[in-house]
XYZ file of C-alpha atoms in Angstrom:
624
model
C -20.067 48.166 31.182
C -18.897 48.328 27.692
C -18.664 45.200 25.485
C -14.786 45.065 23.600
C -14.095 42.858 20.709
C -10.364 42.813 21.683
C -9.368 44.541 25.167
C -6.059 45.073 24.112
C -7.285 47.114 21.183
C -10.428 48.535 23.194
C -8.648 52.313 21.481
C -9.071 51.215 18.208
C -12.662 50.430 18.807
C -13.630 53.591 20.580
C -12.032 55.348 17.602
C -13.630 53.893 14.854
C -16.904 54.238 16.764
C -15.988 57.622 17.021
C -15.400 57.962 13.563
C -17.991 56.167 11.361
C -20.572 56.974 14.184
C -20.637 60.700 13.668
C -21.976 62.830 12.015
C -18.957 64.727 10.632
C -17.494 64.447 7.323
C -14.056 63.870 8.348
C -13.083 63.964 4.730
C -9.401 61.233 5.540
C -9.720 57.543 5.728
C -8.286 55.553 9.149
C -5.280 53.552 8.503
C -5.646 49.994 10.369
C -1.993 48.664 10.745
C -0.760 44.732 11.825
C 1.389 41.606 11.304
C 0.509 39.405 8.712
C -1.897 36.913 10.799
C -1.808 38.910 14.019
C -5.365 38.783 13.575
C -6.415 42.660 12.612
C -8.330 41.168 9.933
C -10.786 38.889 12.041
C -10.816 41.826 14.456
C -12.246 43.946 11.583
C -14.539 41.485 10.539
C -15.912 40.827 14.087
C -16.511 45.087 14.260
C -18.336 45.077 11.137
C -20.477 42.670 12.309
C -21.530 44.915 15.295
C -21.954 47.690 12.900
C -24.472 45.653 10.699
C -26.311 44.929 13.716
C -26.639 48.759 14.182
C -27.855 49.295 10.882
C -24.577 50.516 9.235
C -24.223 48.903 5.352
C -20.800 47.302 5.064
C -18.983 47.317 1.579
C -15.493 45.282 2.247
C -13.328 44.693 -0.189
C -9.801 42.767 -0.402
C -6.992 43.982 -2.535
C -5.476 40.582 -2.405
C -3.921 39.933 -5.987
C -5.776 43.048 -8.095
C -4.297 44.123 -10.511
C -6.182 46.593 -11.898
C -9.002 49.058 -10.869
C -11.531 48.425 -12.765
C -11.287 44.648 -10.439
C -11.975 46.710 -7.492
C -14.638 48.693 -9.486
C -15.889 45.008 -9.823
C -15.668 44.309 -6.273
C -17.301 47.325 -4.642
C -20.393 46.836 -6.883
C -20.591 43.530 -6.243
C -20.267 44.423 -2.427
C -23.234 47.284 -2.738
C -25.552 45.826 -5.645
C -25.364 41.740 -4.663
C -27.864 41.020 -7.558
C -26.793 43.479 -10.175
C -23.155 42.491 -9.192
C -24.396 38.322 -9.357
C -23.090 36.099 -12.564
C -26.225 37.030 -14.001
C -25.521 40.484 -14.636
C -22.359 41.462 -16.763
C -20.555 44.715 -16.819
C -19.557 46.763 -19.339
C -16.951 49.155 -18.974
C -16.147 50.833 -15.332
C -18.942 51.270 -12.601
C -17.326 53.551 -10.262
C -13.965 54.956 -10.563
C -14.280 58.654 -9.922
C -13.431 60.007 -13.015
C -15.498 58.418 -14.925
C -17.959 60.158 -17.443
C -19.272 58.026 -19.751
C -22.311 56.127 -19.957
C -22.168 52.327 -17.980
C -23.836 49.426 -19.711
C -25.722 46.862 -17.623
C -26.699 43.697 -18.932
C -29.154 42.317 -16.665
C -30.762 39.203 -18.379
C -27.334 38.140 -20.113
C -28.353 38.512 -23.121
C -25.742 40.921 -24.261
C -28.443 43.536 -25.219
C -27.772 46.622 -22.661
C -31.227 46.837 -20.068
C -30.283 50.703 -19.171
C -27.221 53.135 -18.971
C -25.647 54.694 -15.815
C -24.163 58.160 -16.743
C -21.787 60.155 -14.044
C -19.172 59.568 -11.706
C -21.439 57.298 -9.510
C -24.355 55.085 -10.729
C -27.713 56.174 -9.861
C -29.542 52.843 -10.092
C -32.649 53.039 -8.857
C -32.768 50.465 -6.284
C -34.212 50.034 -2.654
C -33.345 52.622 0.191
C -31.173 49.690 1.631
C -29.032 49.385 -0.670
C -28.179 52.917 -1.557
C -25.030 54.834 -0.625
C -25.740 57.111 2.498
C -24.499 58.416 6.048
C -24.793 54.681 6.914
C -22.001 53.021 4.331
C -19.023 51.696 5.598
C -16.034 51.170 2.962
C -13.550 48.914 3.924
C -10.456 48.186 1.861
C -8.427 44.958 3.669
C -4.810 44.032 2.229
C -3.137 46.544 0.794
C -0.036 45.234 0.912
C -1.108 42.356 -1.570
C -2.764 44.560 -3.888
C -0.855 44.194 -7.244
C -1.359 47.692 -7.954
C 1.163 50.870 -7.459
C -0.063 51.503 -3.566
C 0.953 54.977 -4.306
C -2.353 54.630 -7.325
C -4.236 52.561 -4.456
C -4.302 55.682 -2.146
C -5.079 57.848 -5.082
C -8.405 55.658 -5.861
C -9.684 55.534 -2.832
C -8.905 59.092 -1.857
C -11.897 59.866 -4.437
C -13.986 58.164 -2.461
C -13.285 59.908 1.004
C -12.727 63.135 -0.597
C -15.480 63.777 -3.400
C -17.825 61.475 -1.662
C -17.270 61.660 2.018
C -17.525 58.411 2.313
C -16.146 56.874 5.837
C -13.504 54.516 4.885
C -11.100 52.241 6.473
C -7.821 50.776 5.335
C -6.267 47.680 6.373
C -2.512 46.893 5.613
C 0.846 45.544 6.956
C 2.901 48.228 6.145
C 5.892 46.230 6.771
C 5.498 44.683 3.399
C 5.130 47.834 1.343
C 7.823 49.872 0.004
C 7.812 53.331 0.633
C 8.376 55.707 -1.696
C 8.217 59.882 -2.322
C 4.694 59.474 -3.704
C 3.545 57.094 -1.688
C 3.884 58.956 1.487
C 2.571 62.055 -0.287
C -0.862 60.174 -0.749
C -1.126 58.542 2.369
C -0.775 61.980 4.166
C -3.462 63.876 1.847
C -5.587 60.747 2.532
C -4.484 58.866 5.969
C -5.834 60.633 8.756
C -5.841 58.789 11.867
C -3.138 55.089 12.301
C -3.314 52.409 14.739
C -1.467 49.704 15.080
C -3.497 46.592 15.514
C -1.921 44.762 19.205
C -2.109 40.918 18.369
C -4.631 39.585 21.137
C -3.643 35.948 21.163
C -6.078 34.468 23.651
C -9.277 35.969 21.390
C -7.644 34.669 18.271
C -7.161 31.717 19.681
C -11.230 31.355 21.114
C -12.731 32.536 17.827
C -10.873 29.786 15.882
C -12.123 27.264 18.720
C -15.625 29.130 18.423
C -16.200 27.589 14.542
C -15.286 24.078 15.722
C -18.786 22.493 14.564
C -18.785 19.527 16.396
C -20.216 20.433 20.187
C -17.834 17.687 21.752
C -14.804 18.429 20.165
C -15.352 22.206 20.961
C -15.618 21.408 24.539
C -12.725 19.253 24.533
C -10.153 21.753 22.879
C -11.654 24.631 25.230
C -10.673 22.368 28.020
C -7.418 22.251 26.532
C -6.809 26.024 25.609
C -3.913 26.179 27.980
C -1.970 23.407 26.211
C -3.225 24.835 22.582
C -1.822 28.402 23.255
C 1.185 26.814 24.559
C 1.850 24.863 21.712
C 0.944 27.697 19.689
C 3.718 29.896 21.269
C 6.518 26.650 21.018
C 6.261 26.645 17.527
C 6.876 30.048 17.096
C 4.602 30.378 13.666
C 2.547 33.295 14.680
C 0.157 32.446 11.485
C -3.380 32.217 12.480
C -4.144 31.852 9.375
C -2.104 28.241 9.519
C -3.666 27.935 13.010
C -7.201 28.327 11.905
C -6.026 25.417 8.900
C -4.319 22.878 11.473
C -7.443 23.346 13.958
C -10.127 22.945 11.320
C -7.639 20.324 9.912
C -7.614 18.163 13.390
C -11.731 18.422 13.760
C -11.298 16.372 10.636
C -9.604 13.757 11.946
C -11.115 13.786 15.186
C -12.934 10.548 16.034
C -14.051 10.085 19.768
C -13.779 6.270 19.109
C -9.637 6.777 18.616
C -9.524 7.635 22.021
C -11.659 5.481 23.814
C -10.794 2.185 25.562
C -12.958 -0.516 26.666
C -16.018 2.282 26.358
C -13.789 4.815 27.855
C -12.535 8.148 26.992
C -8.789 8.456 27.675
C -8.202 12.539 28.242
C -4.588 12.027 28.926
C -4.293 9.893 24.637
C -6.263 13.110 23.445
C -4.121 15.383 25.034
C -1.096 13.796 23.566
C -2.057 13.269 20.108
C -3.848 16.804 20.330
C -0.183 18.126 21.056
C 1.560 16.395 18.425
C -0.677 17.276 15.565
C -0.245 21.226 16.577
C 3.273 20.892 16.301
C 3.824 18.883 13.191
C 1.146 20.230 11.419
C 2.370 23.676 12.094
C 5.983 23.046 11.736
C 5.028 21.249 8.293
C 3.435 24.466 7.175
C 6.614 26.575 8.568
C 8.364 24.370 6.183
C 10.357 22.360 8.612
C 10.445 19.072 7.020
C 11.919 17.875 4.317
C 9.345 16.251 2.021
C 7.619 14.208 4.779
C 6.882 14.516 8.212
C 9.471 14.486 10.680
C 11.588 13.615 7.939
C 15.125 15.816 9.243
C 17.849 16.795 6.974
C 20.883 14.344 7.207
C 24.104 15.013 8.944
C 27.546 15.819 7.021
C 29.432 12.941 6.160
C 32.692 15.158 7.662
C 31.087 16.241 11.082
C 32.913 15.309 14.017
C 31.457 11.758 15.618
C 29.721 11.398 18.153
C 30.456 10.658 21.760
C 28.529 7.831 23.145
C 26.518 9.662 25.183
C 24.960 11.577 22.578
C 24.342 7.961 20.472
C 22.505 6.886 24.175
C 20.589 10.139 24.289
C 19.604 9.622 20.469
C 18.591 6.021 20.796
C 16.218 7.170 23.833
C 14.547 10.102 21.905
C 13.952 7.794 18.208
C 15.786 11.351 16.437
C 19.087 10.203 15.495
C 21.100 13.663 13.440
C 22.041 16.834 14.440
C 19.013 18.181 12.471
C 16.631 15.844 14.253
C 18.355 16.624 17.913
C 17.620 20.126 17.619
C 13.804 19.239 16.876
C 13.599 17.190 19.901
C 15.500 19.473 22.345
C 12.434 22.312 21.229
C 10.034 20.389 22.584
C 11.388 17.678 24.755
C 9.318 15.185 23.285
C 10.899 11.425 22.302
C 9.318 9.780 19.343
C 6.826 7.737 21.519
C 5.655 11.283 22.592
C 4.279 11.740 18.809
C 2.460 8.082 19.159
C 1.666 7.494 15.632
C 5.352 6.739 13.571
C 6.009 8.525 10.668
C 4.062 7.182 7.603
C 0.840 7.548 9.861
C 1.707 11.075 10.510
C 2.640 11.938 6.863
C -0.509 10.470 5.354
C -3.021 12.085 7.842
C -0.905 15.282 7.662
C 0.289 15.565 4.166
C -1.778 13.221 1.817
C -5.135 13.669 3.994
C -5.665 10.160 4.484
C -7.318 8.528 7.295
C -7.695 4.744 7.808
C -9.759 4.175 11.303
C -8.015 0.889 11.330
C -4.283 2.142 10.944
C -4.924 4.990 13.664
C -6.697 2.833 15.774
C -4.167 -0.111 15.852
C -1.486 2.213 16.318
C -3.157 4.294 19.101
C -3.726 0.193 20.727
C -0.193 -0.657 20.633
C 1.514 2.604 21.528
C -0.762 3.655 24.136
C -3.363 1.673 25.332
C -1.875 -1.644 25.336
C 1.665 -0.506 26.618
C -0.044 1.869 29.813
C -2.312 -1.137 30.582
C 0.327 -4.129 30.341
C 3.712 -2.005 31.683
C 5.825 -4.218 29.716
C 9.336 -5.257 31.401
C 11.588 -3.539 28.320
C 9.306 -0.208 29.238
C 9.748 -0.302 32.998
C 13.841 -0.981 32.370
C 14.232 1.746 30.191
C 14.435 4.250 33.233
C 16.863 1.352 34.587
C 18.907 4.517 36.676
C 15.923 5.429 38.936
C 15.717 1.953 40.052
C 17.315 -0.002 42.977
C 19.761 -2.564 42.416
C 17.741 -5.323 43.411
C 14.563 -4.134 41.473
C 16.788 -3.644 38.270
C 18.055 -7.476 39.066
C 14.284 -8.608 39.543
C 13.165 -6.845 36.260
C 16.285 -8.210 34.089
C 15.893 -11.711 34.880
C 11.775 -11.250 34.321
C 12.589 -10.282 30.834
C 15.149 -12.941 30.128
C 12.416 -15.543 31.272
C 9.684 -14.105 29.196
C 12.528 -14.586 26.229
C 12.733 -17.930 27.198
C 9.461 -19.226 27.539
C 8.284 -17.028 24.666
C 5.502 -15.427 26.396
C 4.974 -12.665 24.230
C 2.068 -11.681 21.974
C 3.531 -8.283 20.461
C 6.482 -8.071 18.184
C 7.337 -4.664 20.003
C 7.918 -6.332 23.172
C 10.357 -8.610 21.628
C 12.813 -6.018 19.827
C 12.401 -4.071 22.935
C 13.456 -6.866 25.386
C 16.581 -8.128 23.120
C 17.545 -4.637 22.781
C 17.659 -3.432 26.389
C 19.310 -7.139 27.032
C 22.018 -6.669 24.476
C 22.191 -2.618 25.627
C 23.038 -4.003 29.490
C 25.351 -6.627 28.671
C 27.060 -4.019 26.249
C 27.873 -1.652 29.472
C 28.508 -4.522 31.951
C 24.507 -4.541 33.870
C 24.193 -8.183 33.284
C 26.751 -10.784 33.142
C 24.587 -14.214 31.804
C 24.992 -15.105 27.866
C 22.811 -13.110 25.946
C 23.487 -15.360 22.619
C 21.351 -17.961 23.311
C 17.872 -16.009 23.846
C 18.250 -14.602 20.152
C 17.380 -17.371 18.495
C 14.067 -17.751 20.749
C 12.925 -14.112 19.873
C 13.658 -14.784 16.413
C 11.710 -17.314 16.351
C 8.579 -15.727 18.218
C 9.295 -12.397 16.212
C 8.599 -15.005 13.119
C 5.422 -16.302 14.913
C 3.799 -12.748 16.271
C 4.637 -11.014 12.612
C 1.556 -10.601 10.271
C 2.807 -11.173 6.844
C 1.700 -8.014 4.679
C 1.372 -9.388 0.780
C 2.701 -5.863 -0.377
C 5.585 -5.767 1.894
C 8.228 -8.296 0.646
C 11.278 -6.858 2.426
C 11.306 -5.056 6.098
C 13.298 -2.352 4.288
C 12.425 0.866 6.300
C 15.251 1.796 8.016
C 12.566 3.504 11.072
C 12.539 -0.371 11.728
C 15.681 -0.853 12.872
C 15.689 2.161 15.043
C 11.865 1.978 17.045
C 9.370 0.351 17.385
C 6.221 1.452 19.195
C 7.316 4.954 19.043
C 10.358 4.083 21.519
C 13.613 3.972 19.934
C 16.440 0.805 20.475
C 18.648 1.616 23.507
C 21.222 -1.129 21.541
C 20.843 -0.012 17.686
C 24.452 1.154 17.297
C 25.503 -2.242 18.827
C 27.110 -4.551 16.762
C 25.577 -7.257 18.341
C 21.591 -5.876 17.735
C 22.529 -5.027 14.344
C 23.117 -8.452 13.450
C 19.929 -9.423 15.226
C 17.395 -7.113 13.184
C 19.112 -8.141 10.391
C 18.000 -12.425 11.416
C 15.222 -10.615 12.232
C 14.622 -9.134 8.404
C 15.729 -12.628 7.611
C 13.298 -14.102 9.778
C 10.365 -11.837 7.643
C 11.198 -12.619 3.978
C 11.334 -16.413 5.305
C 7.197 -16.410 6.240
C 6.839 -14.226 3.189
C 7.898 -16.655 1.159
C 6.470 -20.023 3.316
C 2.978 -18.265 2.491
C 3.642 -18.485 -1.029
C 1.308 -21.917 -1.293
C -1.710 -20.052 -0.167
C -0.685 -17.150 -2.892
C -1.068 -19.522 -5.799
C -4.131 -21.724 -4.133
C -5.823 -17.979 -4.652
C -4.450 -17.068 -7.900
C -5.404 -20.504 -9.104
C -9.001 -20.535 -7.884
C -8.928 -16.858 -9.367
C -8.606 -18.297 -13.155
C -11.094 -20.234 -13.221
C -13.553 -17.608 -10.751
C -12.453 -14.220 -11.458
C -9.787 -13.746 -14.468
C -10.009 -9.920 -14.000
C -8.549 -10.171 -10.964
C -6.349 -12.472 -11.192
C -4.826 -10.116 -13.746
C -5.348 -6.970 -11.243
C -2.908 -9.191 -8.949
C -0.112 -10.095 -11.325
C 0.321 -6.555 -13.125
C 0.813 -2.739 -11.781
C -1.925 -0.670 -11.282
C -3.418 2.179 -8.749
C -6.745 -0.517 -8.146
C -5.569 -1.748 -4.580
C -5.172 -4.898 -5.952
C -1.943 -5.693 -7.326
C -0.120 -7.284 -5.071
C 2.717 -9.458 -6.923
C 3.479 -7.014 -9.977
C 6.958 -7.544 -8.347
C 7.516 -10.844 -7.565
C 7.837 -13.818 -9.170
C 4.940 -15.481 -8.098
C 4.173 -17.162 -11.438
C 6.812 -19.692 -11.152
C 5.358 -20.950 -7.724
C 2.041 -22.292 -10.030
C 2.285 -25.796 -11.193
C 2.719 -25.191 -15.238
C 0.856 -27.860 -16.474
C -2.270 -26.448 -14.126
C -2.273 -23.535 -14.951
C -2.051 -24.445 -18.661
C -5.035 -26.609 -18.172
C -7.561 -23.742 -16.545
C -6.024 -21.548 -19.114
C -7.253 -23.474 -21.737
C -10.803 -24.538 -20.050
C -12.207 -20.737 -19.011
C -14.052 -18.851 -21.780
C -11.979 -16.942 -24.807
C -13.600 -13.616 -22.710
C -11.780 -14.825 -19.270
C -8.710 -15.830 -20.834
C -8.250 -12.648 -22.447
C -7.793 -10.718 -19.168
C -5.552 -14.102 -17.789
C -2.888 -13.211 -21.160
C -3.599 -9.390 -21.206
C -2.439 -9.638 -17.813
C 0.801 -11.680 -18.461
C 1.497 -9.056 -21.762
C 1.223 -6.145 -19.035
C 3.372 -7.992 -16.689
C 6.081 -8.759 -18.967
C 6.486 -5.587 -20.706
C 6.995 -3.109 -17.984
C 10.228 -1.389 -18.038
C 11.370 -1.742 -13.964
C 14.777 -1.940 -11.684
C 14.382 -6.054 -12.038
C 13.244 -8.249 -15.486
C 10.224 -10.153 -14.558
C 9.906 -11.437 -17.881
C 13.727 -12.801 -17.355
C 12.462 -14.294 -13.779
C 9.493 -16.432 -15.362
C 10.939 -17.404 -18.681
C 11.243 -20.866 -18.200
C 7.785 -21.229 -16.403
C 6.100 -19.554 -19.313
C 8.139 -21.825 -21.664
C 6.868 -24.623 -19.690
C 3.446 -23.171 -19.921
C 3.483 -23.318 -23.599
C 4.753 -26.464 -23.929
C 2.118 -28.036 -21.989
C -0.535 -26.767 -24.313
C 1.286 -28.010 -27.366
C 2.129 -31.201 -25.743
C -0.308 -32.142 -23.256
C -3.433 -30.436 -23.998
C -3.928 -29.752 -28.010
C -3.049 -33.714 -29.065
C -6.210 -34.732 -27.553
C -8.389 -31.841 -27.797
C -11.566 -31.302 -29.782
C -12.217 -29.212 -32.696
C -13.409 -26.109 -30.770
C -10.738 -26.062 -28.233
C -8.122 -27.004 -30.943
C -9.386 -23.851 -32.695
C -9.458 -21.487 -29.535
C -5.570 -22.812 -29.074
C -4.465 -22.468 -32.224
C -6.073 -19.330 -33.396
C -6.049 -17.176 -29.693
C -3.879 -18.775 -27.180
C -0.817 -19.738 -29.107
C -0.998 -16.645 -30.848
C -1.289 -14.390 -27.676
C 1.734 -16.322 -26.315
C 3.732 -15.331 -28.783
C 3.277 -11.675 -28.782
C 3.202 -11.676 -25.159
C 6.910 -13.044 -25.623
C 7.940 -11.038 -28.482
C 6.522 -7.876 -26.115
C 8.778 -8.566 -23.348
C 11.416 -6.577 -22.015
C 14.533 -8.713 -22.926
């Protein structure tokens, strides 16, 4: 039985056997016809490969972006003559265009001397039998539609070719994109003989992409999931295998096994998910969905008509509050938890190409793993209408008692709990007093929360509407509102209680590493500035700080006041200069005061004629 490429397209095959298999100068060209990313062009590719193996010599060439013939002069030579056509050996003038009748120089050595001349329409280079021009070629011209060029002068060009040279030749185009015209149709009659119309075989498209997966495992894994890829593929509705082929090869980057393993186990339901999600925001990124970042949807009109509550309900449950962002979820039916990682994660593995094992895995831990091992209360009341009375009863007053005695170790579990609390007693579930467990998850909020030195202010408004990829039931209720914001109260409070153990550092970093010290205090892309921002400065003892200032070497205390001229002179939304006037005023002092009265000649000198100095410019730098 006969082997297709493409059973839907078995015709085409047959034909062009036909065709470039005979002996008969058919003296027209075969028009190849198909949807931009339909495939026709991997289904070319995959036939010339079985025409190689029988011995047939292949010249392809793509019109993509000429603009000019003697470019696809260029090309076909390069195509026939792969060393003559190298870097190494420049052309002079046109190689093959059919009208051509004067004398081709070839450079091979590059040393702009010419090493022979080609005269006539064709060069007659004497080169190997295998590389010559004979019943055997194959001349294949792929995107017309993109060529630069009049088409109309296209078809002209390569009608010398099948007509003066009987050359076999095939011509691959999406003759939706090309305007026709008189002339145009003229030439493709004198040269078109034969047009198919290239049927988009998804399922093969789909398998050769999967077929260049390197990695054996991950191959196997996404051919176990070729159901839920073509799926995907079809939701979308971006038939681009061109962006296909990009978001696959794009995922076996990120693919780690480790992400989705637990406790030395591979979770196949985790892969599945996060398998599904990347198709459809990496393709819908490429479509052009978003706006600037992932699943970042355009805002509603200030004059649309409100909401009814249900709608607000059916938004908190999803995490995609706007019109915009309804009509995303409806497509797919998937609530934010069903995209696992939250949006920052998303954009910088999708859009800036970063990937942090740590982040990912974290994430993957606390809105997966963790939550599908522990069942939290808050997750097993948020489908509070499929339960019984009694079992919704049971579960309420287990998650007031967990409140109560603080048994929590994620900060998820308690914005979840308050909020499906406050959501009940909202809509008349639960009748006990809900005020008196917020200041107990306040306060445990305040103990789970890892302080993050670059994060100030819990500013991100995604906070206040999820967390752990499920949104707040309660987050349009008055009552929650003014929770988060004790909550975002709660934060800056341990930001700033931590502020001790930010100058201990800063302190011991004087004396121990002045660079970065100064890395820490000023703005810069190292990593390391943490506090370019905030007025740390004015948390250091003065008279300290004047002190190691004065002890460390002229070297070190060059970065310690190049620092503090950096810091002060940047022009920003706040003054920082303004902030830590007085401590730097008190900083000064000290050395004039404290330190140069009883200092020795040397350190007198280093004060007087660096330190002071510096001081002073740093000062007279500073934005006022």
């Amino acid at each position: 039985m006969r082997s297709y490429i493409s059973e839907p397209n078995k015709h085409i095959q047959d034909y062009l056997d036909y065709y470039f298999d005979g002996k008969k100068n058919f003296e027209y060209a075969v028009l190849l016809n198909g949807a931009w990313g339909s495939g026709k062009t991997w289904f070319v590719k995959k036939y010339l490969e079985k025409k190689e193996d029988q011995g047939k010599k292949i010249c392809y060439v793509s019109l993509n972006g000429i603009a000019k013939t003697s470019l696809i002069d260029e090309a076909i030579f390069k195509s026939i003559h792969p060393i003559l056509g190298s870097k190494g050996a420049k052309l002079a003038g046109q190689i093959l265009k059919g009208t051509l009748k004067a004398t081709v120089k070839i450079d091979l050595d590059g040393d702009s001397k010419s090493d022979g001349s080609i005269s006539g329409g064709i060069p007659k280079i004497e080169l190997p039998d295998y590389l010559k021009i004979n019943d055997n070629f194959i001349l294949v011209f792929d995107d017309l539609e993109r060529c630069e060029l009049k088409k109309e002068e296209v078809l002209g060009y390569i009608n010398y070719f099948v007509e003066q040279e009987g050359i076999k030749t095939l011509i691959v185009s999406n003759e939706e994109e090309i305007k026709d015209n008189d002339e145009y149709a003229r030439k493709k009659e004198k040269l078109i003989g034969a047009t198919f119309t290239y049927i988009e075989d998804q399922n093969l498209a789909i398998q050769s992409i999967l077929d260049e997966i390197s990695k054996s495992e991950l191959k196997t894994l996404l051919n176990s999931e070729f159901e839920l890829i073509r799926q995907t593929f079809n939701q979308v509705g971006y038939k681009n295998l061109r962006a296909f082929k990009q978001t696959v090869f794009d995922f076996e980057r990120f693919y780690k096994k480790e992400y989705f393993s637990y406790k030395d186990s591979f979770d196949p339901e985790i892969f599945k998910k996060v398998l599904k999600a990347f198709l459809i925001l990496s393709l819908e990124n490429k479509k052009g969905r978003f706006h600037k970042e992932i699943l970042n949807f355009n805002p509603d009109l200030q004059m649309e008509v409100p909401k009814k509550p249900e709608d607000k309900i059916a938004e908190a449950v999803s995490g995609f509050e706007g019109n915009d962002a309804q009509e995303f979820y409806k497509k797919y039916q998937m609530g934010m938890e069903g995209y696992i990682f939250n949006q920052k994660l998303w954009d910088q593995i999708l859009n800036k190409n970063i990937i942090l094992d740590e982040t990912i895995n974290n994430e993957l831990y606390e809105s997966y793993f963790r939550l599908k091992e522990e069942k939290p209360t808050w997750l097993e009341l948020m489908d509070f209408w499929e339960l019984e009375a009694t079992e919704f009863d049971l579960l309420v007053n287990k998650a007031k008692y967990e409140i109560e005695k603080s048994s929590y170790t994620h900060t998820t579990d308690v914005l979840h709990t308050i909020s499906m609390l406050i959501y009940f007693k909202e809509h008349n579930l639960v009748h006990f007093n809900i005020d008196s467990l917020l200041p107990l998850a306040i306060s445990q909020f305040k103990q789970l929360f890892n302080v993050n030195d670059r994060i100030r202010k819990l500013e991100d408004s995604s906070f206040r509407e999820y967390s752990g990829q499920y949104g707040f039931y309660a987050k349009d209720i008055p009552q929650f509102k003014k929770f988060m914001d004790d909550i975002v109260k709660s934060y800056e409070e341990k930001y700033i209680e931590k502020n001790s153990e930010r100058v201990e550092e800063l302190l011991d970093l004087i004396e121990n590493d002045a660079w970065l010290f100064a890395q820490r205090i000023i703005l810069n892309n190292s990593g390391e500035s943490l506090y370019w921002d905030f007025p740390i400065l004015k948390e250091i003892n003065s008279k300290e700080f004047a002190s190691k200032l004065c002890k460390i070497s002229r070297y070190n205390s060059n970065y310690i006041l190049s620092g503090l001229d950096q810091r002060y002179s940047i022009q920003a939304s706040f003054n920082m200069y303004i902030e830590e006037k007085d401590w730097l005023d008190e900083v000064e002092i000290n050395i004039k005061t404290k330190i140069l009265p009883s200092a020795d000649k040397i350190l007198r000198a280093k004060i007087n004629l660096h330190i002071l100095p510096k001081l002073a410019k740093i000062k007279e730098n500073a934005v006022k």
